[in-house]
CSV table of C-alpha atoms in Angstrom, one decimal:
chain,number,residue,atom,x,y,z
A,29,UNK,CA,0.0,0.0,0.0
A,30,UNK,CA,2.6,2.3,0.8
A,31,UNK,CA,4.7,2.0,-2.9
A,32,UNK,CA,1.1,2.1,-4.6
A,33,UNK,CA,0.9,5.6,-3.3
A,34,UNK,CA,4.5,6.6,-3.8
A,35,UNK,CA,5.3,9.5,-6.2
A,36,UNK,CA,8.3,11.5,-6.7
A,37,UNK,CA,8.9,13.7,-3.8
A,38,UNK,CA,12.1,16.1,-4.9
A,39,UNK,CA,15.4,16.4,-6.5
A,40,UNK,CA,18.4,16.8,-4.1
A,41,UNK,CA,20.2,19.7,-4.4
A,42,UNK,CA,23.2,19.6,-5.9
A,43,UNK,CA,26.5,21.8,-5.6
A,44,UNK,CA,28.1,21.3,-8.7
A,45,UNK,CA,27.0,20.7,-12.1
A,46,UNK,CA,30.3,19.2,-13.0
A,47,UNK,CA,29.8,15.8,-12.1
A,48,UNK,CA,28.0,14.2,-15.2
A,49,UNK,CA,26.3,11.0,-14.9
A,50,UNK,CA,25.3,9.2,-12.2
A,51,UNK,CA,26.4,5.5,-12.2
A,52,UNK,CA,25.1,4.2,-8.8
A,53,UNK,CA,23.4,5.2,-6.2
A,54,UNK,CA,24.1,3.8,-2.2
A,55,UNK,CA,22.5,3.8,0.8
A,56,UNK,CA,24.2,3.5,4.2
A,57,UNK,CA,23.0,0.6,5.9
A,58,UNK,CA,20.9,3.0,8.5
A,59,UNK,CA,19.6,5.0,5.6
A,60,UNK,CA,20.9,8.0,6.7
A,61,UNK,CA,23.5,8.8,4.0
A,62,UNK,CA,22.6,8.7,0.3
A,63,UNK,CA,25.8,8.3,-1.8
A,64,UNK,CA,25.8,9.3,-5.4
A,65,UNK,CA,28.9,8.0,-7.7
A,66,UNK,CA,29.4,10.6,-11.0
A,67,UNK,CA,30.8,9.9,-14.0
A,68,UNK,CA,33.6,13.1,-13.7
A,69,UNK,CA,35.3,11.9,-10.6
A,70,UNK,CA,32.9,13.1,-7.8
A,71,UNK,CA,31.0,11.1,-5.1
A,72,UNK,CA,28.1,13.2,-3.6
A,73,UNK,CA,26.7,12.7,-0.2
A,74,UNK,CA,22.6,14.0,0.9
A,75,UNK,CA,20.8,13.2,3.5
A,76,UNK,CA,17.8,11.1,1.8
A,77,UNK,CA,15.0,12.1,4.5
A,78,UNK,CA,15.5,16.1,4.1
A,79,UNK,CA,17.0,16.1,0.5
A,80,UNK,CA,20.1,18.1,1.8
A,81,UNK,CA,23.6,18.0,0.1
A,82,UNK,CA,25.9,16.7,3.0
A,83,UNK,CA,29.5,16.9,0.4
A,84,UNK,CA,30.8,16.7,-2.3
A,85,UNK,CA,34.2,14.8,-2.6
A,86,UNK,CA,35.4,16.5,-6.0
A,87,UNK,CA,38.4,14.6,-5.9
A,88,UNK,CA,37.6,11.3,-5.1
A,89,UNK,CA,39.1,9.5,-7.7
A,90,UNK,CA,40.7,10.6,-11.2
A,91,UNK,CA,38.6,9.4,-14.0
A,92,UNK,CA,34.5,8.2,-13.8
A,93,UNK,CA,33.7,6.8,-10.0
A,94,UNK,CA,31.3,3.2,-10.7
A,95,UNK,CA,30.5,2.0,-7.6
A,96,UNK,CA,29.7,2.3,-3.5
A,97,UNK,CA,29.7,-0.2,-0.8
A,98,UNK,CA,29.4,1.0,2.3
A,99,UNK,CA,31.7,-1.8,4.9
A,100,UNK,CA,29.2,-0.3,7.8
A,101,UNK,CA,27.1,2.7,9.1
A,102,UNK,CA,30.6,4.6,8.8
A,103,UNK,CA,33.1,3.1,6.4
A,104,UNK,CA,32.6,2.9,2.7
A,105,UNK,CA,34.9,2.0,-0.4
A,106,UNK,CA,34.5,3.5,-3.6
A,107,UNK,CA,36.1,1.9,-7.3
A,108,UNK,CA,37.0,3.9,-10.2
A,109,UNK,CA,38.0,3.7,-13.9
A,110,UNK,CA,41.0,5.0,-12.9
A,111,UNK,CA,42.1,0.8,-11.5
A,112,UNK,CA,41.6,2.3,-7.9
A,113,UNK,CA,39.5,1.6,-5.1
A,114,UNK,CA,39.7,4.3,-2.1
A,115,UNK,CA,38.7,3.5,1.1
A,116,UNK,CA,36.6,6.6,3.2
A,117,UNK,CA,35.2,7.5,6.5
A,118,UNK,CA,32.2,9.9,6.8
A,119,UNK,CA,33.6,11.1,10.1
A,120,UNK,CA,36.4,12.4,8.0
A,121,UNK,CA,36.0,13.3,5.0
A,122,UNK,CA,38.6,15.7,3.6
A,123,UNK,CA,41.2,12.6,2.9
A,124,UNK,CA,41.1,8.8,2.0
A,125,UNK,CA,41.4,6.6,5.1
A,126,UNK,CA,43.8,4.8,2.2
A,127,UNK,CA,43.9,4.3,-1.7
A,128,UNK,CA,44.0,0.2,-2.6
A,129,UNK,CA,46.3,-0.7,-5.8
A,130,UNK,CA,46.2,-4.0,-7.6
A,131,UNK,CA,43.6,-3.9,-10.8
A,132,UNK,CA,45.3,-3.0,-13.9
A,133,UNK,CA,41.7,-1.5,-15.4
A,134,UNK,CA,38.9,-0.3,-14.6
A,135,UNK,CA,37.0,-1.4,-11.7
A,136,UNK,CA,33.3,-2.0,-11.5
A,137,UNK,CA,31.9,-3.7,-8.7
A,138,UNK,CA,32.5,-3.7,-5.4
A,139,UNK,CA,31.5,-6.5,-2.3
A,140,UNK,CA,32.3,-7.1,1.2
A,141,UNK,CA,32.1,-10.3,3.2
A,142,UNK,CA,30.8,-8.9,7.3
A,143,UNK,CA,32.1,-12.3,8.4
A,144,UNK,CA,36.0,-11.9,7.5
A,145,UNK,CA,35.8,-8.1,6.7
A,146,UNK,CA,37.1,-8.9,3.4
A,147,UNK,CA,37.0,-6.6,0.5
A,148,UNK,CA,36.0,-7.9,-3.0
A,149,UNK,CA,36.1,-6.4,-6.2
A,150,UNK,CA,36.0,-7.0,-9.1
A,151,UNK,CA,36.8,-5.3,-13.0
A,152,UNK,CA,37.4,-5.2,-16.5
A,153,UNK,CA,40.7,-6.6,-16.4
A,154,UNK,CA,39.1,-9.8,-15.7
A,155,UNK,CA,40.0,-10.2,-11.8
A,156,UNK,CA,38.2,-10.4,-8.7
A,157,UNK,CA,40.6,-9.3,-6.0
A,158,UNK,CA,40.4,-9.9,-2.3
A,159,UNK,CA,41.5,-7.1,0.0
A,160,UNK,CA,42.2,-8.0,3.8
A,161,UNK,CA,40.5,-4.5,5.5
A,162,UNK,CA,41.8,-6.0,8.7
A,163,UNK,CA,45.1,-5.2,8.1
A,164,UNK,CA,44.6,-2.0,6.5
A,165,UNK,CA,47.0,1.0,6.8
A,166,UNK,CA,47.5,4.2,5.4
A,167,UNK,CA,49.3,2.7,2.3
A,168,UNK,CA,46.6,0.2,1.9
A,169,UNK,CA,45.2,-3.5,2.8
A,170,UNK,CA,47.0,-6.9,1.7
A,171,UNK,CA,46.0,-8.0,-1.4
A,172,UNK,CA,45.4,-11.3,-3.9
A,173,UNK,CA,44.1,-12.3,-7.0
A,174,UNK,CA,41.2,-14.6,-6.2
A,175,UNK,CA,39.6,-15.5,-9.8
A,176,UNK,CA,39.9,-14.6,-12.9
A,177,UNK,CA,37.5,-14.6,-16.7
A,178,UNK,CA,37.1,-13.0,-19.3
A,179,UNK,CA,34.7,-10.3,-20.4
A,180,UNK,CA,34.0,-9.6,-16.7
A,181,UNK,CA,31.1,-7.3,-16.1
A,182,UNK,CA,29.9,-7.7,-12.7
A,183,UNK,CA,30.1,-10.0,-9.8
A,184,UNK,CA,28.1,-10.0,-6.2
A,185,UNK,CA,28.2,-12.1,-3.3
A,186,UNK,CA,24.7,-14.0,-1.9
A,187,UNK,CA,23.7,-12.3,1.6
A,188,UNK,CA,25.5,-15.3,3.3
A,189,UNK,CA,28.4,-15.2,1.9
A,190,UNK,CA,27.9,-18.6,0.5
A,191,UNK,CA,28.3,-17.9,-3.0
A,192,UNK,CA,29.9,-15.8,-5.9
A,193,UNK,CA,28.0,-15.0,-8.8
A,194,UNK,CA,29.9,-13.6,-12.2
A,195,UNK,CA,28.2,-12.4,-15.0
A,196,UNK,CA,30.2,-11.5,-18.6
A,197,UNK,CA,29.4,-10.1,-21.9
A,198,UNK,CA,29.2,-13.1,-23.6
A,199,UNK,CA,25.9,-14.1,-21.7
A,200,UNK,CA,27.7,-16.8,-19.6
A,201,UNK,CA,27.0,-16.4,-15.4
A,202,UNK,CA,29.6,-18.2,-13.3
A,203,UNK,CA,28.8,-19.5,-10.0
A,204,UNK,CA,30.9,-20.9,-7.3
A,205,UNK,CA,29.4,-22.6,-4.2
A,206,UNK,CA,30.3,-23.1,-1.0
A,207,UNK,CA,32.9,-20.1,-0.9
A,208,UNK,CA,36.3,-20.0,0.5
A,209,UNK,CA,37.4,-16.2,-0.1
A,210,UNK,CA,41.2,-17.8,1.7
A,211,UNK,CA,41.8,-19.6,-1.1
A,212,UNK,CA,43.1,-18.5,-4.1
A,213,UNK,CA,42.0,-19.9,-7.3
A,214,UNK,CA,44.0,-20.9,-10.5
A,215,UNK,CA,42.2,-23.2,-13.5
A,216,UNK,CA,42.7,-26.7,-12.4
A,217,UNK,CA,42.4,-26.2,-8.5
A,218,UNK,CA,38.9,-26.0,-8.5
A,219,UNK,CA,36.1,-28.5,-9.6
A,220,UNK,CA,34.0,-27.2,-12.9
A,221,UNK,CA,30.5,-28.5,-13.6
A,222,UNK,CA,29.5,-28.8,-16.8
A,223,UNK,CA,28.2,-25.6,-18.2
A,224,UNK,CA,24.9,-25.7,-19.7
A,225,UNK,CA,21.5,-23.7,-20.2
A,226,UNK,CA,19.4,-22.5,-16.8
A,227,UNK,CA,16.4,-24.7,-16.7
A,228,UNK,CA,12.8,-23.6,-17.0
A,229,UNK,CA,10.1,-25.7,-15.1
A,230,UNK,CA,9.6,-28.0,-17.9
A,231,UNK,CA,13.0,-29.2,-18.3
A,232,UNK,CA,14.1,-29.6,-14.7
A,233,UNK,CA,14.7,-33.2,-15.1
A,234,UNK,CA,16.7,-32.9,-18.4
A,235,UNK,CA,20.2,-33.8,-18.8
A,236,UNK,CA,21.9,-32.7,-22.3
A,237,UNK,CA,24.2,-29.7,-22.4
A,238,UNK,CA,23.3,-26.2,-23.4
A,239,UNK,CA,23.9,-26.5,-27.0
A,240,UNK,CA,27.0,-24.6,-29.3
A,241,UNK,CA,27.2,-21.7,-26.7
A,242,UNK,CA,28.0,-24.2,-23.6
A,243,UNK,CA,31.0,-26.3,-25.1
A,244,UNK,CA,33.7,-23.5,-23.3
A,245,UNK,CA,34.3,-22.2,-20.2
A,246,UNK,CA,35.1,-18.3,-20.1
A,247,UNK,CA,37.7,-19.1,-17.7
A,248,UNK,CA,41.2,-18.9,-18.1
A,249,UNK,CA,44.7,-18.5,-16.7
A,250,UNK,CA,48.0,-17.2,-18.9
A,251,UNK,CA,46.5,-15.9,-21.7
A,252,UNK,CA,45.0,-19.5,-22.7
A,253,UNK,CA,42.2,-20.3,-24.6
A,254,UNK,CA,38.9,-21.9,-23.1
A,255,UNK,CA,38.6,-25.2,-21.2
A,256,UNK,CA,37.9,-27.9,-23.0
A,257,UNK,CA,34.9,-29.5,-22.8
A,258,UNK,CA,36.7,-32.7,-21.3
A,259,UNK,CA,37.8,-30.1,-18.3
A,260,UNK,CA,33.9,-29.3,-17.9
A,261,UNK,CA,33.1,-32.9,-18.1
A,262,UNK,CA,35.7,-34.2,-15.5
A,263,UNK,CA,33.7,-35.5,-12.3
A,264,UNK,CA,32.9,-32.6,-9.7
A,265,UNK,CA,31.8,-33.9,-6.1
A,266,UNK,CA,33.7,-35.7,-3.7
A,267,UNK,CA,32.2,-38.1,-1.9
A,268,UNK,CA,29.5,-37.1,1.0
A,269,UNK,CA,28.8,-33.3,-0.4
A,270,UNK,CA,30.0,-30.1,-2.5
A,271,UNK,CA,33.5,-29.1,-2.7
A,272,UNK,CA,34.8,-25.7,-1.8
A,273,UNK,CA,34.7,-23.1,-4.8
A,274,UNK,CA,33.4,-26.0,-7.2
A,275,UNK,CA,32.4,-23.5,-10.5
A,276,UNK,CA,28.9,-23.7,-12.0
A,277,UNK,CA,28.9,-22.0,-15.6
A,278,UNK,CA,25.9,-21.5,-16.8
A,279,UNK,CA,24.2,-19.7,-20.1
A,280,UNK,CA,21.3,-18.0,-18.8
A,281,UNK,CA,17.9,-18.5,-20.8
A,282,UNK,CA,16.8,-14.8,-21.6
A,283,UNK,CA,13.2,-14.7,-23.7
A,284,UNK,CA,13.5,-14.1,-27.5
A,285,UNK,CA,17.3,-14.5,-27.2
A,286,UNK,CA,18.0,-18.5,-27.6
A,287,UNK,CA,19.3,-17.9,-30.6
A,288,UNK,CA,21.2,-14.8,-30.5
A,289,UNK,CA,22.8,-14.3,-27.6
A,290,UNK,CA,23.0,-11.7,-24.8
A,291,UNK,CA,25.0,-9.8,-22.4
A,292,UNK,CA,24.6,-10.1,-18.7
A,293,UNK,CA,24.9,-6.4,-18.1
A,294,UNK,CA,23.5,-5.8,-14.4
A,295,UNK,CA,23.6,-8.4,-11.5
A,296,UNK,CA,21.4,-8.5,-8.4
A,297,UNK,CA,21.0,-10.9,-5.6
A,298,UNK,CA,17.9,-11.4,-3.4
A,299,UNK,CA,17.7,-10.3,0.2
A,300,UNK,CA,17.0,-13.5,1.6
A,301,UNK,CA,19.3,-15.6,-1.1
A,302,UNK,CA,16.5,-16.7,-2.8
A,303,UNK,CA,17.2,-15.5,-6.5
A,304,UNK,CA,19.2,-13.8,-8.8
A,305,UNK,CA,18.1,-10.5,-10.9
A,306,UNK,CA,20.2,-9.9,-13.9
A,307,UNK,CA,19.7,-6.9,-17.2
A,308,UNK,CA,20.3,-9.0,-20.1
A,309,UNK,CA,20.5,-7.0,-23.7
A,310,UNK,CA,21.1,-8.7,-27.2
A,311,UNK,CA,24.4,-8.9,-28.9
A,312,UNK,CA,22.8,-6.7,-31.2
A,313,UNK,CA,21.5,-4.2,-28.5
A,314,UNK,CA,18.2,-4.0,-29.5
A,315,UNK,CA,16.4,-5.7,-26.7
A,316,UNK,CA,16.9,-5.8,-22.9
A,317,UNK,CA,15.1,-8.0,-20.6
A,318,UNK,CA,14.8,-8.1,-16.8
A,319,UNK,CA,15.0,-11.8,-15.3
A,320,UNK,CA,14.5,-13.6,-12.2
A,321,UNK,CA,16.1,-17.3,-11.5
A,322,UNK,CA,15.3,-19.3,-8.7
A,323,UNK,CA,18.3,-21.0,-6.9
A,324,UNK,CA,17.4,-24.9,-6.5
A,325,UNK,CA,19.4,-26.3,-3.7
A,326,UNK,CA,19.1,-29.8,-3.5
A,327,UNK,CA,20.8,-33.0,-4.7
A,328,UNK,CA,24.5,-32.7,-5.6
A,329,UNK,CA,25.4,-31.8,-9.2
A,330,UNK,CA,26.5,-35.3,-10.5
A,331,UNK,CA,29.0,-35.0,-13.9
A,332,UNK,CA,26.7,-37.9,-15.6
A,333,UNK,CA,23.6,-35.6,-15.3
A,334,UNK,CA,24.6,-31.9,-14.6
A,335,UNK,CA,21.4,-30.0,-12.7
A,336,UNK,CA,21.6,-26.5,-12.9
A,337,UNK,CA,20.9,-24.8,-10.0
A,338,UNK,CA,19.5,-22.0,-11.5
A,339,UNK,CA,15.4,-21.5,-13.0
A,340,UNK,CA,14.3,-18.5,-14.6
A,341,UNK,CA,10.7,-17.8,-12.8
A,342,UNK,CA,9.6,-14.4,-13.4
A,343,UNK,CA,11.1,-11.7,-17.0
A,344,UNK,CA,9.8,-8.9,-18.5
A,345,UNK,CA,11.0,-6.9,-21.7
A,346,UNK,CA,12.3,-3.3,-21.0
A,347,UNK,CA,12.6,0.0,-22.5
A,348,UNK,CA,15.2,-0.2,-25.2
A,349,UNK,CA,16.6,3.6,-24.7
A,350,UNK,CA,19.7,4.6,-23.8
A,351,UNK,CA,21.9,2.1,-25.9
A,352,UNK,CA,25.8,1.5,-24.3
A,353,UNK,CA,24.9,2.4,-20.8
A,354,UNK,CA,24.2,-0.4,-18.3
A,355,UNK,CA,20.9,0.1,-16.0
A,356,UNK,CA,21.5,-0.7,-12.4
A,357,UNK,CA,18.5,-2.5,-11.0
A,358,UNK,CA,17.5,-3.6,-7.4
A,359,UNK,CA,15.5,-5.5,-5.5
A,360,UNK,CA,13.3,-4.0,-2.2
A,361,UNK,CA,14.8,-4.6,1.2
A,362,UNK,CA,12.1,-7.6,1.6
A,363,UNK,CA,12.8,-8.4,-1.9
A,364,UNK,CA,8.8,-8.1,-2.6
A,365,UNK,CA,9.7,-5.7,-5.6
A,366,UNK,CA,12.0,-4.9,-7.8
A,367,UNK,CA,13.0,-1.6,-9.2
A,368,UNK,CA,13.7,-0.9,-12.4
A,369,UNK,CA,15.2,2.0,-14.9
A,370,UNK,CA,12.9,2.3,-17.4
A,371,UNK,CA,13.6,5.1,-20.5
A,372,UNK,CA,13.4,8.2,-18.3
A,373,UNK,CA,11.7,6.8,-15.3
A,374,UNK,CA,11.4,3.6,-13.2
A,375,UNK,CA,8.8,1.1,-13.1
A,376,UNK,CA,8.1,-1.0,-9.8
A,377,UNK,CA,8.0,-4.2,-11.0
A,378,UNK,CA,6.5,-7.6,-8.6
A,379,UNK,CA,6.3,-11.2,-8.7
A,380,UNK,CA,2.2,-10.7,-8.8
A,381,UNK,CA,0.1,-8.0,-8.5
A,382,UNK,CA,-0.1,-8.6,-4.5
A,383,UNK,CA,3.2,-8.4,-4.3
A,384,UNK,CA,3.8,-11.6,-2.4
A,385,UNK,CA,7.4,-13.0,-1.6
A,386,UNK,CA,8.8,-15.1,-4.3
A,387,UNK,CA,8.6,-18.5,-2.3
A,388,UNK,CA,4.7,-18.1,-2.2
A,389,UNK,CA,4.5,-17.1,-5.7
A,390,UNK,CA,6.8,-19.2,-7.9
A,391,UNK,CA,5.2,-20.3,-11.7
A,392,UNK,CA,5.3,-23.4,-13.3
A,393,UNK,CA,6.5,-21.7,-16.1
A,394,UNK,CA,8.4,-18.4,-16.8
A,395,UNK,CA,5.6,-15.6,-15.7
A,396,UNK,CA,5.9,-11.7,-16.5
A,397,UNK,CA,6.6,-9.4,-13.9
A,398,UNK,CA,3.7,-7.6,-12.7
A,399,UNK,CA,4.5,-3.6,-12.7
A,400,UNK,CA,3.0,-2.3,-9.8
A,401,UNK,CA,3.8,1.3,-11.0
A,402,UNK,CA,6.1,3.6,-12.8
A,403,UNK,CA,7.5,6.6,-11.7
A,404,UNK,CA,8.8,9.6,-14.1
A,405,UNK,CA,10.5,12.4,-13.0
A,406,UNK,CA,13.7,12.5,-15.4
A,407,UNK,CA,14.5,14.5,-18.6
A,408,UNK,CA,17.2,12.0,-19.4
A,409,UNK,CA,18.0,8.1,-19.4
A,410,UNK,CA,17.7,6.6,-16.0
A,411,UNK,CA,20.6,4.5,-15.5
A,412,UNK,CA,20.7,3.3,-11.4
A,413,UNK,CA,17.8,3.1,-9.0
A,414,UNK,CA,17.9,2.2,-5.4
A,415,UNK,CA,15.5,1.3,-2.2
A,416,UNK,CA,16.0,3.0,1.2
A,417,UNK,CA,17.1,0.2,3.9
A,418,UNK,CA,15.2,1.8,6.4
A,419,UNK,CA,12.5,4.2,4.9
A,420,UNK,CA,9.8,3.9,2.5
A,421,UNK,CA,12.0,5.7,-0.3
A,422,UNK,CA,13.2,5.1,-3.7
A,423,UNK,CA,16.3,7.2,-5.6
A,424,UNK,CA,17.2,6.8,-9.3
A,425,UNK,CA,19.9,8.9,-10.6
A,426,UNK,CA,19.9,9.6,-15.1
A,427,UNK,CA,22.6,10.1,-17.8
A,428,UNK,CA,22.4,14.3,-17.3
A,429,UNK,CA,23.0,14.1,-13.6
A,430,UNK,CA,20.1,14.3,-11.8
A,431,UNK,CA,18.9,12.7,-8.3
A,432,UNK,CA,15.4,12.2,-7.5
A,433,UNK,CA,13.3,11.0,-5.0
A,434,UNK,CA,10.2,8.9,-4.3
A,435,UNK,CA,8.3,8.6,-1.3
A,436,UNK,CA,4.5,7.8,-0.4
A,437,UNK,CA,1.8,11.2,-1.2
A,438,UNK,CA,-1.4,10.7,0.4
């Protein structure tokens, strides 16, 4: 009831019209920060509940800043095309708390494990990097490479901690259970399932591979080309249960697209671990689609008969606008609803028109998305949109710069 009467409720007030587009939007985890990464080097700071600019870090990083990740109420990390990540506290803003090294392009994506205070991030160079924030100093944290593929575009860790996901340009979405961020990864220390196609309802049970698009893995160490499909094949469970880090590789069914491909351009995770929400457009960019899969935990993937442990439940098509930029979607914090950039708005998409949890809810068979309501209050393309942890409130942030707000009008 309260996001069926929600409208746009202002614009935050900006200092500077310098700072171009607005990549991502962040919430601290009380709600009482709203952090705004720009496309010229700036990260802005409001207060979400009175629209107030807080600062304006002009500095923060020397070429586009791409993403936020706040560590707690206090501590966040920003990542940049310039290869850096910087680490910041907003009891002191006028310098870094430290500037992290170690990507050799630009970064995109950034995650953080509460358990071991562990850093993640990931970029186009390929890597996902661990950072140790417990040993952190003013020259920076201890660092290693942790995994590496090609045509990287975004990785995100489940709530738990329990798993990795990857997605790349070439449509394929990696997946490696039961994760061990200690251990370092090269091609050959870690079991591979067999990559295939992500299951719909009425081919659960089915065994064959994905087709042409499934023979490689995207993986690769040296330089080398892809596994072989004998490497995919080779068995993958030790006796009594999963191993550590074993890598799923799947090819993500997308509607309309079996054929053509499609590039896995944003990457969401469920709340409660329940699903993942990926932005898929063509190879020939004229066609986006939002998409929700299921994670099926169950039996143990056996290399005879490979079960893919993800099931597309819920798509819908989007607003093809805005070609080249990547749309940053999000689920509500009782993942209920989904929000989504949609041409120069957002539309408030849900698994029915009750907006019921996804357990309660799940189709036999691929369903739309039910839009509970869209939301316009741009002049431009809306690339990011976010929820409010803590408040009934929704920001999305467009390609000319602007911030804007929703919250319920009665």
């Amino acid at each position: 009831g309260l996001y069926g009467a929600i409208q746009p409720a202002d614009s935050v007030s900006l200092s500077t019209r310098t700072h171009g587009a607005v990549f991502n939007l962040e919430y601290s985890p009380d709600g009482s920060v709203l952090t705004v990464a720009c496309e010229q080097t700036e990260v802005l700071l409001f207060d979400p509940i009175s629209s107030k600019h807080i600062k304006t870090l002009s500095e923060a990083h020397e070429d586009c800043v791409n993403n936020i990740r706040f560590l707690d109420n206090r501590l966040f990390a920003t990542c940049s095309d310039d290869t850096t990540i910087a680490l910041w506290d907003l009891r002191k803003l006028n310098t870094k708390v430290c500037t992290l090294h170690g990507h050799t392009s630009w970064v995109k994506n950034i995650e953080y494990d509460t358990n071991t205070r562990l850093l993640v991030t990931s970029g186009f160079d390929g890597n996902v990097i661990i950072w140790d924030t417990n040993r952190c100093t003013e020259d920076g944290c201890p660092h290693k490479k942790f995994f590496h593929t090609r045509f990287l575009m975004r990785m995100r860790l489940t709530p738990d901690c329990s798993k990795m996901l990857i997605s790349t340009s070439s449509g394929y979405l990696l997946i490696l259970h039961d994760l061990d961020l200690n251990k370092s990864l090269e091609v050959g220390s870690y079991p591979i399932l067999r990559a295939r196609r992500t299951t719909s309802s009425s081919d659960i049970t089915s065994s064959g591979s994905s087709g042409p698009r499934a023979v490689g893995s995207p993986c690769h160490q040296n330089n080398s080309g892809p596994l072989s499909e004998k490497t995919l094949s080779r068995p993958s469970q030790r006796e009594g249960g999963s191993p550590r880090n074993s890598l799923e590789v799947l090819t993500p069914e997308v509607p309309g697209e079996r054929d053509r491909g499609n590039c896995i351009t944003s990457l969401q995770l469920h709340p409660k671990g329940w699903a993942t929400l990926l932005r898929c457009s063509s190879n020939t960019d004229d066609q986006e689609w939002t998409c929700v899969y299921e994670f099926q935990e169950g039996a143990p993937v056996r290399p005879v008969s490979p079960r893919c442990s993800l099931r597309l439940t819920h798509c819908i098509e989007e607003a093809n606008v805005g070609r080249g930029y990547i749309k940053e979607l999000c689920f509500s914090p009782d993942g209920r609803m989904i929000s989504s950039p949609h041409g120069f708005g957002i539309r408030l998409l849900g698994f029915d028109a009750h907006c019921s949890e996804l357990v309660d809810c799940l189709p036999r068979e691929a369903s739309p998305l039910r839009e509970i309501r869209s939301l316009y209050s741009h002049n431009d393309v809306v690339l990011t949109t976010k929820f409010s942890p803590t408040h009934c409130q929704i920001a999305s942030g467009c390609l000319s710069g602007r911030v804007s707000l929703y919250q319920p009008k009665f």
